[in-house]
Coordinates of C-alpha atoms in Angstrom, one line a residue:
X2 CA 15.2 30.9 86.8
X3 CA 17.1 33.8 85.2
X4 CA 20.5 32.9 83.8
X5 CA 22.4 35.3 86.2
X6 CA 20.8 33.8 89.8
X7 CA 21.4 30.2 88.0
X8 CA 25.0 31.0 87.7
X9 CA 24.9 32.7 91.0
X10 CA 26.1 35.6 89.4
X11 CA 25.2 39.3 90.8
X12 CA 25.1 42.0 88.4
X13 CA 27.8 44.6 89.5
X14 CA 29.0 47.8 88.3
X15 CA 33.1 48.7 88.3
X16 CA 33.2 50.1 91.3
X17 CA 30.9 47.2 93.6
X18 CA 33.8 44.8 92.2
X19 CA 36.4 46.2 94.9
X20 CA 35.9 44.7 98.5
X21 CA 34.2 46.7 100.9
X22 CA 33.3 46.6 104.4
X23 CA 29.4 46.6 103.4
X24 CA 27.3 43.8 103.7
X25 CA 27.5 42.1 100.3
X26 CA 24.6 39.5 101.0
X27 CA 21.9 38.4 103.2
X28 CA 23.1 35.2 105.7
X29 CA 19.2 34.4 105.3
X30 CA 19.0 34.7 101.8
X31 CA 22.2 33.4 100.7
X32 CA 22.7 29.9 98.6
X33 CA 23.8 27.0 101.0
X34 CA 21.2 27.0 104.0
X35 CA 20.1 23.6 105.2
X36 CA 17.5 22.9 103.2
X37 CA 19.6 23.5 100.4
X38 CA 22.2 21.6 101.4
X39 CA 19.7 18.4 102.7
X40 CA 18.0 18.3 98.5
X41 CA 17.2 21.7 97.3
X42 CA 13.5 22.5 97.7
X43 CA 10.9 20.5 95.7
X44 CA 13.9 18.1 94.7
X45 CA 13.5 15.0 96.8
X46 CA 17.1 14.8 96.9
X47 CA 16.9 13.8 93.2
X48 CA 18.9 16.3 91.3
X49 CA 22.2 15.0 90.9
X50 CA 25.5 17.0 90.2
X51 CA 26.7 16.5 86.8
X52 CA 30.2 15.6 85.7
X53 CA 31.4 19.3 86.4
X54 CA 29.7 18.8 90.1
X55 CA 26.9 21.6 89.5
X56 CA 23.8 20.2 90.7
X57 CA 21.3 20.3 88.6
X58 CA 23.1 21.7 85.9
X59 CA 23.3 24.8 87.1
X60 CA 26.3 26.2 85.3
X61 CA 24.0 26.3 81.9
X62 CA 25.2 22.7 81.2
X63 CA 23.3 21.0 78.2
X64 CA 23.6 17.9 76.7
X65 CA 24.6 19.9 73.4
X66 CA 27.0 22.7 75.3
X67 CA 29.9 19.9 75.7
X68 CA 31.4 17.8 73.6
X69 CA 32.5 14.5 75.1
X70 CA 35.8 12.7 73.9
X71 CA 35.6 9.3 73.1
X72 CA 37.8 7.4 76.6
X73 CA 40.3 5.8 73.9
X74 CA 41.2 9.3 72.7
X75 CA 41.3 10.3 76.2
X76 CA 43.6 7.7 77.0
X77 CA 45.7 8.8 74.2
X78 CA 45.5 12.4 75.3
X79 CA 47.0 11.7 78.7
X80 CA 49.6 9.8 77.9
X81 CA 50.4 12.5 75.5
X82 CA 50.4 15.0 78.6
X83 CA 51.9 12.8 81.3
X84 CA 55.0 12.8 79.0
X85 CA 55.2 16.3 78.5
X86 CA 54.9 17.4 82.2
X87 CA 57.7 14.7 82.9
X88 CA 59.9 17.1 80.6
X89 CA 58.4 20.2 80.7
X90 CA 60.9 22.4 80.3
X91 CA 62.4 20.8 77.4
X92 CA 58.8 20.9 75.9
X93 CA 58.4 24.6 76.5
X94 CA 61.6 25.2 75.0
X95 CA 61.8 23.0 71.9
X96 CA 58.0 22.5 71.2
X97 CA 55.9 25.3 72.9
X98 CA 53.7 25.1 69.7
X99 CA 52.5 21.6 70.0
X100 CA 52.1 22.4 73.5
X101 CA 49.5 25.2 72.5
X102 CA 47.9 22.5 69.9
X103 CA 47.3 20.4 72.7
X104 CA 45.8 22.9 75.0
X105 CA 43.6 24.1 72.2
X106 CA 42.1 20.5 72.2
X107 CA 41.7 20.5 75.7
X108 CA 43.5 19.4 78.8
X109 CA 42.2 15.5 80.2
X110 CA 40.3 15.9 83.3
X111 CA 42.6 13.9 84.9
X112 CA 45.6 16.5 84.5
X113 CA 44.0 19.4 84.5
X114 CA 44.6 21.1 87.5
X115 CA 48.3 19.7 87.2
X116 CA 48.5 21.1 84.0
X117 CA 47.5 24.6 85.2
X118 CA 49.4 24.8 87.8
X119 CA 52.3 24.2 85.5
X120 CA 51.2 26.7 82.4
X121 CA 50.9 29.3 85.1
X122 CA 54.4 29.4 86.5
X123 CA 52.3 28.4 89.7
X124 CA 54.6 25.2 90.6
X125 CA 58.0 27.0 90.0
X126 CA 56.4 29.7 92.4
X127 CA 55.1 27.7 94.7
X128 CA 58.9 25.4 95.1
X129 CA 60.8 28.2 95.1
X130 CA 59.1 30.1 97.9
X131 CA 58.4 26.7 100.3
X132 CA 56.6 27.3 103.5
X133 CA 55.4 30.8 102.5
X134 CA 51.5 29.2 102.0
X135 CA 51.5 27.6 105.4
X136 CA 53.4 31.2 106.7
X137 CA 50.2 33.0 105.6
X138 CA 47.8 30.4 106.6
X139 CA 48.9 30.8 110.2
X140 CA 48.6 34.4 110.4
X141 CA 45.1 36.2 111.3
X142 CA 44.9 38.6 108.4
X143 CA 43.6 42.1 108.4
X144 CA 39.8 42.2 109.9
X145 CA 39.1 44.8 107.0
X146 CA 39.2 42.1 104.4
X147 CA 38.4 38.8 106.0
X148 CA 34.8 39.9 106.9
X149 CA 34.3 40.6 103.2
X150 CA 35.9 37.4 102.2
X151 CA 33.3 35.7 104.5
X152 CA 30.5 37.3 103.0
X153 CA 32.0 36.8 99.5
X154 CA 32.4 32.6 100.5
X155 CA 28.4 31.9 100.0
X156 CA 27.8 33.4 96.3
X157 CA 31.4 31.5 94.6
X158 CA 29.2 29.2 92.3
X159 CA 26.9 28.1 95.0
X160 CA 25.2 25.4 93.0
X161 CA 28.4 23.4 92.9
X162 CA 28.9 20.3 94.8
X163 CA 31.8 21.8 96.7
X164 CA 30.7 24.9 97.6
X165 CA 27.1 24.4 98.5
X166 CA 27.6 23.8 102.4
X167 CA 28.4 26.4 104.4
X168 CA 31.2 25.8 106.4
X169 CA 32.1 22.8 103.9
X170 CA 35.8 22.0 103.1
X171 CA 35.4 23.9 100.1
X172 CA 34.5 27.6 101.6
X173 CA 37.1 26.8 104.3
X174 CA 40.0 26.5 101.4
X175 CA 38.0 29.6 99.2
X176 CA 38.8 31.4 102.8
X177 CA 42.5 30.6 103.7
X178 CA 43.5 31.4 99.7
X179 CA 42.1 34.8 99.6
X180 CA 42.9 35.5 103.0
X181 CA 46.3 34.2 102.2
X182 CA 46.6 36.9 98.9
X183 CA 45.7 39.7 101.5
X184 CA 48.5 39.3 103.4
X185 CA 50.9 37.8 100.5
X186 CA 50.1 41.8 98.5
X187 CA 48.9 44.1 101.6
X188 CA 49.0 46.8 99.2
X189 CA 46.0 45.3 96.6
X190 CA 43.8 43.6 99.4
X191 CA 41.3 42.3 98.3
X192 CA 38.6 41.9 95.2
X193 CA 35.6 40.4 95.0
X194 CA 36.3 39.1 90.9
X195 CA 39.1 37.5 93.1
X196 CA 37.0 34.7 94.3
X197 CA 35.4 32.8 91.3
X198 CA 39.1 32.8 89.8
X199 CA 40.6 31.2 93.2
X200 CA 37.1 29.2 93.1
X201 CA 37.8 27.4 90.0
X202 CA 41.6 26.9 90.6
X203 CA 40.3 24.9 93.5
X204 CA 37.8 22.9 92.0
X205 CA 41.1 21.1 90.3
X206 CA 44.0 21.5 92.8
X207 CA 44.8 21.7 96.7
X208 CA 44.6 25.0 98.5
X209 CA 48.2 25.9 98.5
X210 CA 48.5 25.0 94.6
X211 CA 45.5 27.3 94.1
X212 CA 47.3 29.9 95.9
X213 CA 50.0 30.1 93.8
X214 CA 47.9 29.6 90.8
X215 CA 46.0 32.9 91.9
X216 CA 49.3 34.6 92.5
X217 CA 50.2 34.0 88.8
X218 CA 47.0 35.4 87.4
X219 CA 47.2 38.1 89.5
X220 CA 50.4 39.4 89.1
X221 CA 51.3 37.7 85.3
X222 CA 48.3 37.5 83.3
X223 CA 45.8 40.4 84.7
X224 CA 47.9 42.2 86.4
X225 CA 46.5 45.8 88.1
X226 CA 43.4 43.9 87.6
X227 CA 42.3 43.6 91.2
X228 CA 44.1 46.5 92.3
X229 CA 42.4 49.7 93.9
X230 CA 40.6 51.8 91.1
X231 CA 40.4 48.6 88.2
X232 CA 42.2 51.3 86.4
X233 CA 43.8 48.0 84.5
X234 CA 40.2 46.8 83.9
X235 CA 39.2 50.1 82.3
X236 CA 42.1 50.4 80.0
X237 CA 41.8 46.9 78.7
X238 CA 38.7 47.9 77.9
X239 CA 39.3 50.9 76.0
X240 CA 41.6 48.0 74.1
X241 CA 38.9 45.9 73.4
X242 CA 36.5 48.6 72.2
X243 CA 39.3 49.7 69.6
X244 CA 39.7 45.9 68.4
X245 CA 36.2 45.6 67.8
X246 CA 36.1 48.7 65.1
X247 CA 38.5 45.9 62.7
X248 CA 36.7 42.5 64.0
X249 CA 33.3 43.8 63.6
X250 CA 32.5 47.6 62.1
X251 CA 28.7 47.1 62.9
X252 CA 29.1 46.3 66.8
X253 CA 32.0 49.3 67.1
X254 CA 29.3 51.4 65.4
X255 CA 25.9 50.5 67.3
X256 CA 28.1 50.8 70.8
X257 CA 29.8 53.7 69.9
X258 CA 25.9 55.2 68.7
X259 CA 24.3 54.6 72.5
X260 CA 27.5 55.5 74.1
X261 CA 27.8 52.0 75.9
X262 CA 31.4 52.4 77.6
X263 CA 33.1 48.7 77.9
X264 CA 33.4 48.9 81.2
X265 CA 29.8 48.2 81.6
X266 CA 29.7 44.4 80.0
X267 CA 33.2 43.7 79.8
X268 CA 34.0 43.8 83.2
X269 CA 32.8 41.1 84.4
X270 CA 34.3 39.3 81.6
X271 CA 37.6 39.9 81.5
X272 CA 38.3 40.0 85.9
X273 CA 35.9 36.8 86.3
X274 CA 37.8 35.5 82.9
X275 CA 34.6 34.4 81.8
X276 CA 34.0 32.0 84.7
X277 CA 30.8 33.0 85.4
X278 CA 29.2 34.0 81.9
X279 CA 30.3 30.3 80.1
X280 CA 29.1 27.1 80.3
X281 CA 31.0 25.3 82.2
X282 CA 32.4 22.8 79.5
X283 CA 33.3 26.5 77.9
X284 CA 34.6 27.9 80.9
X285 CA 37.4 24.6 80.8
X286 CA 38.5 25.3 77.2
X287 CA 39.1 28.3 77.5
X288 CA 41.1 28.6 80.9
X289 CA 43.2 25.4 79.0
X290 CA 43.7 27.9 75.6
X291 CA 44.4 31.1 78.3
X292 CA 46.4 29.7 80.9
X293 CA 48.6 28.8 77.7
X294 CA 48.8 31.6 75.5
X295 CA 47.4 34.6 78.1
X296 CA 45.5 37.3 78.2
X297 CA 45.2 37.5 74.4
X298 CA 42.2 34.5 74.5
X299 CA 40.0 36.8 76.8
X300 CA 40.2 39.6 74.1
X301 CA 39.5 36.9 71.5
X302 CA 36.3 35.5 73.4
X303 CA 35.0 38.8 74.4
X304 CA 35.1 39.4 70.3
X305 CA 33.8 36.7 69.2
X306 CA 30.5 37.2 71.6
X307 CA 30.0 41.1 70.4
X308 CA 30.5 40.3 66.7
X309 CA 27.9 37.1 67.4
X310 CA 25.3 39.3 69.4
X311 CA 26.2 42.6 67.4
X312 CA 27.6 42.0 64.5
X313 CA 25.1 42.3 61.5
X314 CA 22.3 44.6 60.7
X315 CA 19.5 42.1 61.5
X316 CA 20.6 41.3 65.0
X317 CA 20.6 45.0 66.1
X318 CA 16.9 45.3 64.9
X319 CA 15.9 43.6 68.7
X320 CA 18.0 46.2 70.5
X321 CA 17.0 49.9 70.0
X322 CA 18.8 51.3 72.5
X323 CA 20.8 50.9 75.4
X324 CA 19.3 49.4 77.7
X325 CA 18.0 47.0 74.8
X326 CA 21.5 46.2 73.9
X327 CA 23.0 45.8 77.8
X328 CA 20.3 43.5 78.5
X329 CA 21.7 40.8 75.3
X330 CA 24.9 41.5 76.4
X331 CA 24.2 40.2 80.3
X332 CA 22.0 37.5 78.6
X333 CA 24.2 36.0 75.7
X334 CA 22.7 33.6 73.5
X335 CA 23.2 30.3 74.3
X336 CA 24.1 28.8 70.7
X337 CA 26.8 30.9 70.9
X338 CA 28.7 30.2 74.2
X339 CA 29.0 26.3 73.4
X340 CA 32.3 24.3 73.6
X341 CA 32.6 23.6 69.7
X342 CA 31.2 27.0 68.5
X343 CA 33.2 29.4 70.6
X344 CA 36.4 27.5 70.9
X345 CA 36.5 27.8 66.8
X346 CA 35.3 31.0 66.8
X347 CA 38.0 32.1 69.5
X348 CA 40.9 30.3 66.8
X349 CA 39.3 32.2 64.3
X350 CA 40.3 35.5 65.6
X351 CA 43.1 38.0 64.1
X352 CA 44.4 39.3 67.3
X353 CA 47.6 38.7 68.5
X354 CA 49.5 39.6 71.6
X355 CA 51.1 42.2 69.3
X356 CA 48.0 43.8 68.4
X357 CA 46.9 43.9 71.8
X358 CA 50.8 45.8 73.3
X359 CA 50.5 47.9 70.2
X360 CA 46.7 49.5 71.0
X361 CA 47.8 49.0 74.6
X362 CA 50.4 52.0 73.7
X363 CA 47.9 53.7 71.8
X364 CA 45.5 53.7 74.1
X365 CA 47.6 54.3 77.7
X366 CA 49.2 57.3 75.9
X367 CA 45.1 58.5 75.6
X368 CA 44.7 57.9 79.3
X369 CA 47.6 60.1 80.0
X370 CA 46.1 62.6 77.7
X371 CA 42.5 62.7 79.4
X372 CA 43.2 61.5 82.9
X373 CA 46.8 61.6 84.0
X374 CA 49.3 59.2 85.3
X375 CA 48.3 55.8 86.4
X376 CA 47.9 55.9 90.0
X377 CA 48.8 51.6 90.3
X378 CA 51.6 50.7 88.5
X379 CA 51.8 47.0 88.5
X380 CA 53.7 44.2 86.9
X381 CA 54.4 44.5 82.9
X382 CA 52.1 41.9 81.7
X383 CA 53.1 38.2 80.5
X384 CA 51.4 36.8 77.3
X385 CA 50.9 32.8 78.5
X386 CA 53.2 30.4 79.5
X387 CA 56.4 30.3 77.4
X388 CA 56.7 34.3 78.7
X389 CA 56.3 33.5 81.9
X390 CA 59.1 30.6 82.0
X391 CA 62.0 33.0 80.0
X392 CA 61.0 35.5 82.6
X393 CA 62.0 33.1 85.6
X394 CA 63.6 30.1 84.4
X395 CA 62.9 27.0 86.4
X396 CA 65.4 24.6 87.8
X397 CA 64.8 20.7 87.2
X398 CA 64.3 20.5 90.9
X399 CA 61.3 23.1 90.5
X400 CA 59.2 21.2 88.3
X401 CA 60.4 17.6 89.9
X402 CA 56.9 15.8 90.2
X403 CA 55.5 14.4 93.7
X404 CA 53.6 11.4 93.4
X405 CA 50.1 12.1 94.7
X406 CA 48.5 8.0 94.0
X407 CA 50.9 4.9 93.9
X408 CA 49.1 1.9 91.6
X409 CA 51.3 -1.5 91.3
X410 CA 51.1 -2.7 88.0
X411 CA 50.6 -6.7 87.6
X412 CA 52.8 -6.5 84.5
X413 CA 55.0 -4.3 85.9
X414 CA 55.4 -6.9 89.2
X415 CA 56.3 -9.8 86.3
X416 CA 58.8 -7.7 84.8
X417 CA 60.3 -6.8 88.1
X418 CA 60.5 -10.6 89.5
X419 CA 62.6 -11.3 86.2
X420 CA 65.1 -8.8 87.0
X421 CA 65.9 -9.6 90.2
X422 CA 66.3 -13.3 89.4
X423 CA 68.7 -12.2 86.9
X424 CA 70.6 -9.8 89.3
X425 CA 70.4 -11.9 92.3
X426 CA 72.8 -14.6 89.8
X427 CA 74.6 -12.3 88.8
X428 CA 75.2 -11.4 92.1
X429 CA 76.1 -15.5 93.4
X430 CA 78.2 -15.7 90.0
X431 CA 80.2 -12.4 91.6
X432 CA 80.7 -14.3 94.7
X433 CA 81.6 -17.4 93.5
X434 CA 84.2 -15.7 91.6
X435 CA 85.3 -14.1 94.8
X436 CA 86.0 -16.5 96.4
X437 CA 88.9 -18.4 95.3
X438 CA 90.7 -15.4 95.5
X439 CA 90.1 -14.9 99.2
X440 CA 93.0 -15.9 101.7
X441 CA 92.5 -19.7 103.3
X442 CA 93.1 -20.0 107.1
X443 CA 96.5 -21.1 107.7
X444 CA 96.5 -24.7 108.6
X445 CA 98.5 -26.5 112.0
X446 CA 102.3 -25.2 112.6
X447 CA 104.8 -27.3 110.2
X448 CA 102.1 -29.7 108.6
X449 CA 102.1 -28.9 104.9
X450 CA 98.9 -29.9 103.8
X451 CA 99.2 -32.6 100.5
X452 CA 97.6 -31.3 98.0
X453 CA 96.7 -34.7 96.3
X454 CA 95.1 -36.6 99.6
X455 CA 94.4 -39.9 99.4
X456 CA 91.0 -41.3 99.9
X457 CA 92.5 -42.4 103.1
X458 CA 93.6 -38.6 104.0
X459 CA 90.8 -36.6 105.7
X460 CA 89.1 -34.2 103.4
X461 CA 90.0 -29.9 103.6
X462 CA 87.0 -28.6 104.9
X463 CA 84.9 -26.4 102.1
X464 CA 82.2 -24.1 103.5
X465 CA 79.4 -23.9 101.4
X466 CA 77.2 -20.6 102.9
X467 CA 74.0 -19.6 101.2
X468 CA 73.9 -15.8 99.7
X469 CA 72.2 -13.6 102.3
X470 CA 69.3 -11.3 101.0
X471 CA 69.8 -7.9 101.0
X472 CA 67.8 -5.8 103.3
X473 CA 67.1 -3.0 100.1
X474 CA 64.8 -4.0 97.7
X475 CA 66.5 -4.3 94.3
X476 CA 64.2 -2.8 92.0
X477 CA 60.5 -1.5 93.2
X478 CA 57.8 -3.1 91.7
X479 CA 55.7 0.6 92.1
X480 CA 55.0 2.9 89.6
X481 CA 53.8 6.3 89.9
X482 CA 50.9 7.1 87.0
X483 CA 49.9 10.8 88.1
X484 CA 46.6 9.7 87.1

């Protein structure tokens, strides 16, 4: 199978990447019919999804394209995170850079979608603007774009677990998100590189998190991206091109020779952020390393692939010309889009966010030259997370945790008994101490009671009542792990 159908990626030029009204696929040939869905053809229901949920591997997984993290480290890694999205703000504020370590080592599984939600601004966003999802949800949208949307539902990574059915849970959330972004920006609609982004977001978090989360990317970290004309698109590409010329001379020179314009394999690229050219265990790393520092780690990935493919004398021997070099550019060497590889590679890189705003200048003052004024103006552009925070400060109230699974702790229940013993006395000592100092009933008109009775005297009554429980529990014996 070729690597593009595998992925169930479609080859498309700039301009097929905006929605239309035109029939994008084929009901009768799309991924996700019955058969499919029942144990793809020839499989005997025998191909099982792997730990990404791509059956079969689909998503170019290999044994030797992942690297897997010993569970003790793992452990150690989200305890490590559970404490820092407990204070996050005071973690972006005082230790940003140990936060970028830590994304640069990868997010645990676990957190994941919790942690992305919270690099991207996406939970500040999503508490200060309450009820807005469920606002959108309920509305019917604009016919223009939801019969695109429907069309787009069957080719978001159709060889993955949650998207294979039609009709399944996971198209019907893929639906109401897009939809949703329709009406939440009437004025950008919608884009078809819009749906593997909200696609992954959801493969880690509810529908209204992933929402928000495509909000963010949309209007923060790629902004004008999906906007009418991808003049964004282009001029981040012209950005690219100009970086490659210091990064790698040879690629810059053998593009610039056949007149390849970065439009034509970047595109893809930089709108899908990679999502559907990686392997998957790829894909993770390096949405964990952009969500965090921005769009600076898509430049840095789509550099290190050109210098790998392009970048020495004896590579461009196989690729003559340009439709020798497109085709290794749409087929990227496999050794070279693993986890290990490519995530030091992507370190490796001298290009900052600086770099980037500075050729950015350079380059939209060119535009203006040769084409005119920008006809979208969107959103000034936020380089990862810390950015995004100083730009809208959260309130502790914003980034206040819900508890999503409850687990009661043995230990914990130990502990807890032991306190309330120890509070419960404390509370009889309070009362007996109390007491004394309590008014006795007056005793019968003009009889002083003697205060040193005889055995033969009757006794002053003492009531002795037992210390009622109180209807709160003292201390809870529940813990929330976020787990």
């Amino acid at each position: 199978m070729d690597p593009q159908e595998e992925n169930g990626r479609q080859d498309a030029d700039s301009g097929s990447l905006r929605g239309t009204t035109e029939s994008l696929a084929d009901a009768e040939s799309s991924i996700g019919s019955d058969s499919e869905i029942n144990g793809f053809p020839g499989s005997n229901n025998e191909m099982q999804p792997d730990k990404y949920g791509f059956i079969g591997g689909a998503q170019q997984y290999t044994g030797d394209s992942a690297q897997d993290v010993p569970p003790e480290v793992l452990r150690q890694r989200e305890v490590k995170w559970l404490d820092m999205l407990n204070s996050w703000d005071k973690w972006m504020a005082k230790r940003h850079k140990k936060v970028r370590l830590r994304c640069q080592k990868g997010i645990p599984p676990a957190l994941r979608g919790r942690a992305w939600l919270y690099l991207s601004g996406g939970k500040v966003k999503k508490e200060q603007n309450r009820g807005k999802f469920e606002e959108l949800d309920g509305q019917a949208g604009d016919p223009k774009w939801l019969d695109v949307i429907e069309k787009d539902l069957y080719r978001q990574f159709p060889f993955h677990e949650m998207f294979v059915a039609r009709g399944g849970h996971g198209q019907q959330d893929l639906y109401r998100v897009l939809k949703a972004y329709t009406l939440y920006r009437p004025e950008e609609g919608y884009c078809q590189a819009q749906a593997p982004i909200a696609a992954v977001l959801l493969m880690h978090m509810p529908a209204e998190d992933a929402f928000w989360g495509l909000v963010q990317i949309c209007e923060r970290y790629l902004p004008g991206y999906y906007s009418a004309g991808l003049e964004a698109i282009q001029l981040d590409g012209e950005i690219l091109f100009a970086l490659l010329r210091r990064v790698s001379p040879p690629a810059h020179r053998h593009l610039k020779k056949h007149k390849i314009d970065p439009i034509l394999y970047m595109t893809e690229w930089f709108m899908c952020a990679f999502s559907r050219t990686l392997p998957w265990a790829s894909v993770l790393r390096v949405w964990d390393m952009f969500l965090c520092d921005g769009v600076k780690i898509i430049f840095r990935v789509g550099l290190v692939l050109l210098k790998c493919m392009l970048g020495s004398q004896e590579k461009l021997k196989a690729c003559q010309g340009q439709y020798e070099t497109m085709e290794l550019l749409r087929n990227v060497d496999q050794r070279y889009m693993e986890e290990g590889f490519l995530v030091r590679e992507v370190l490796e890189v001298p290009v900052s966010e600086r770099d980037i705003d500075k050729e950015h200048q350079v380059q939209l003052k060119r535009w203006k030259e040769t084409r005119g004024e920008l006809h979208y103006k969107s959103l000034p552009r936020m380089h990862g997370a810390k950015a995004i925070m100083m730009a809208e400060p959260p309130s502790h109230q914003d980034l206040w945790q819900k508890p999503t699974i409850i687990v009661e702790s043995p230990l914990l229940k130990e502990d807890e008994k032991e306190k309330e013993k120890e509070k419960t006395s404390k509370e009889e000592k309070k009362e007996k101490d109390k007491k004394p100092k309590k008014k006795k009933a007056p005793g019968p008109i003009k009889d002083i009671p003697n205060p040193y009775a005889l055995p033969s005297d009757p006794q002053p009554l003492r009531k002795h009542t037992p210390l009622q429980g109180s209807t709160q529990s003292l201390s809870s014996t529940e813990e929330d792990t976020y787990l």
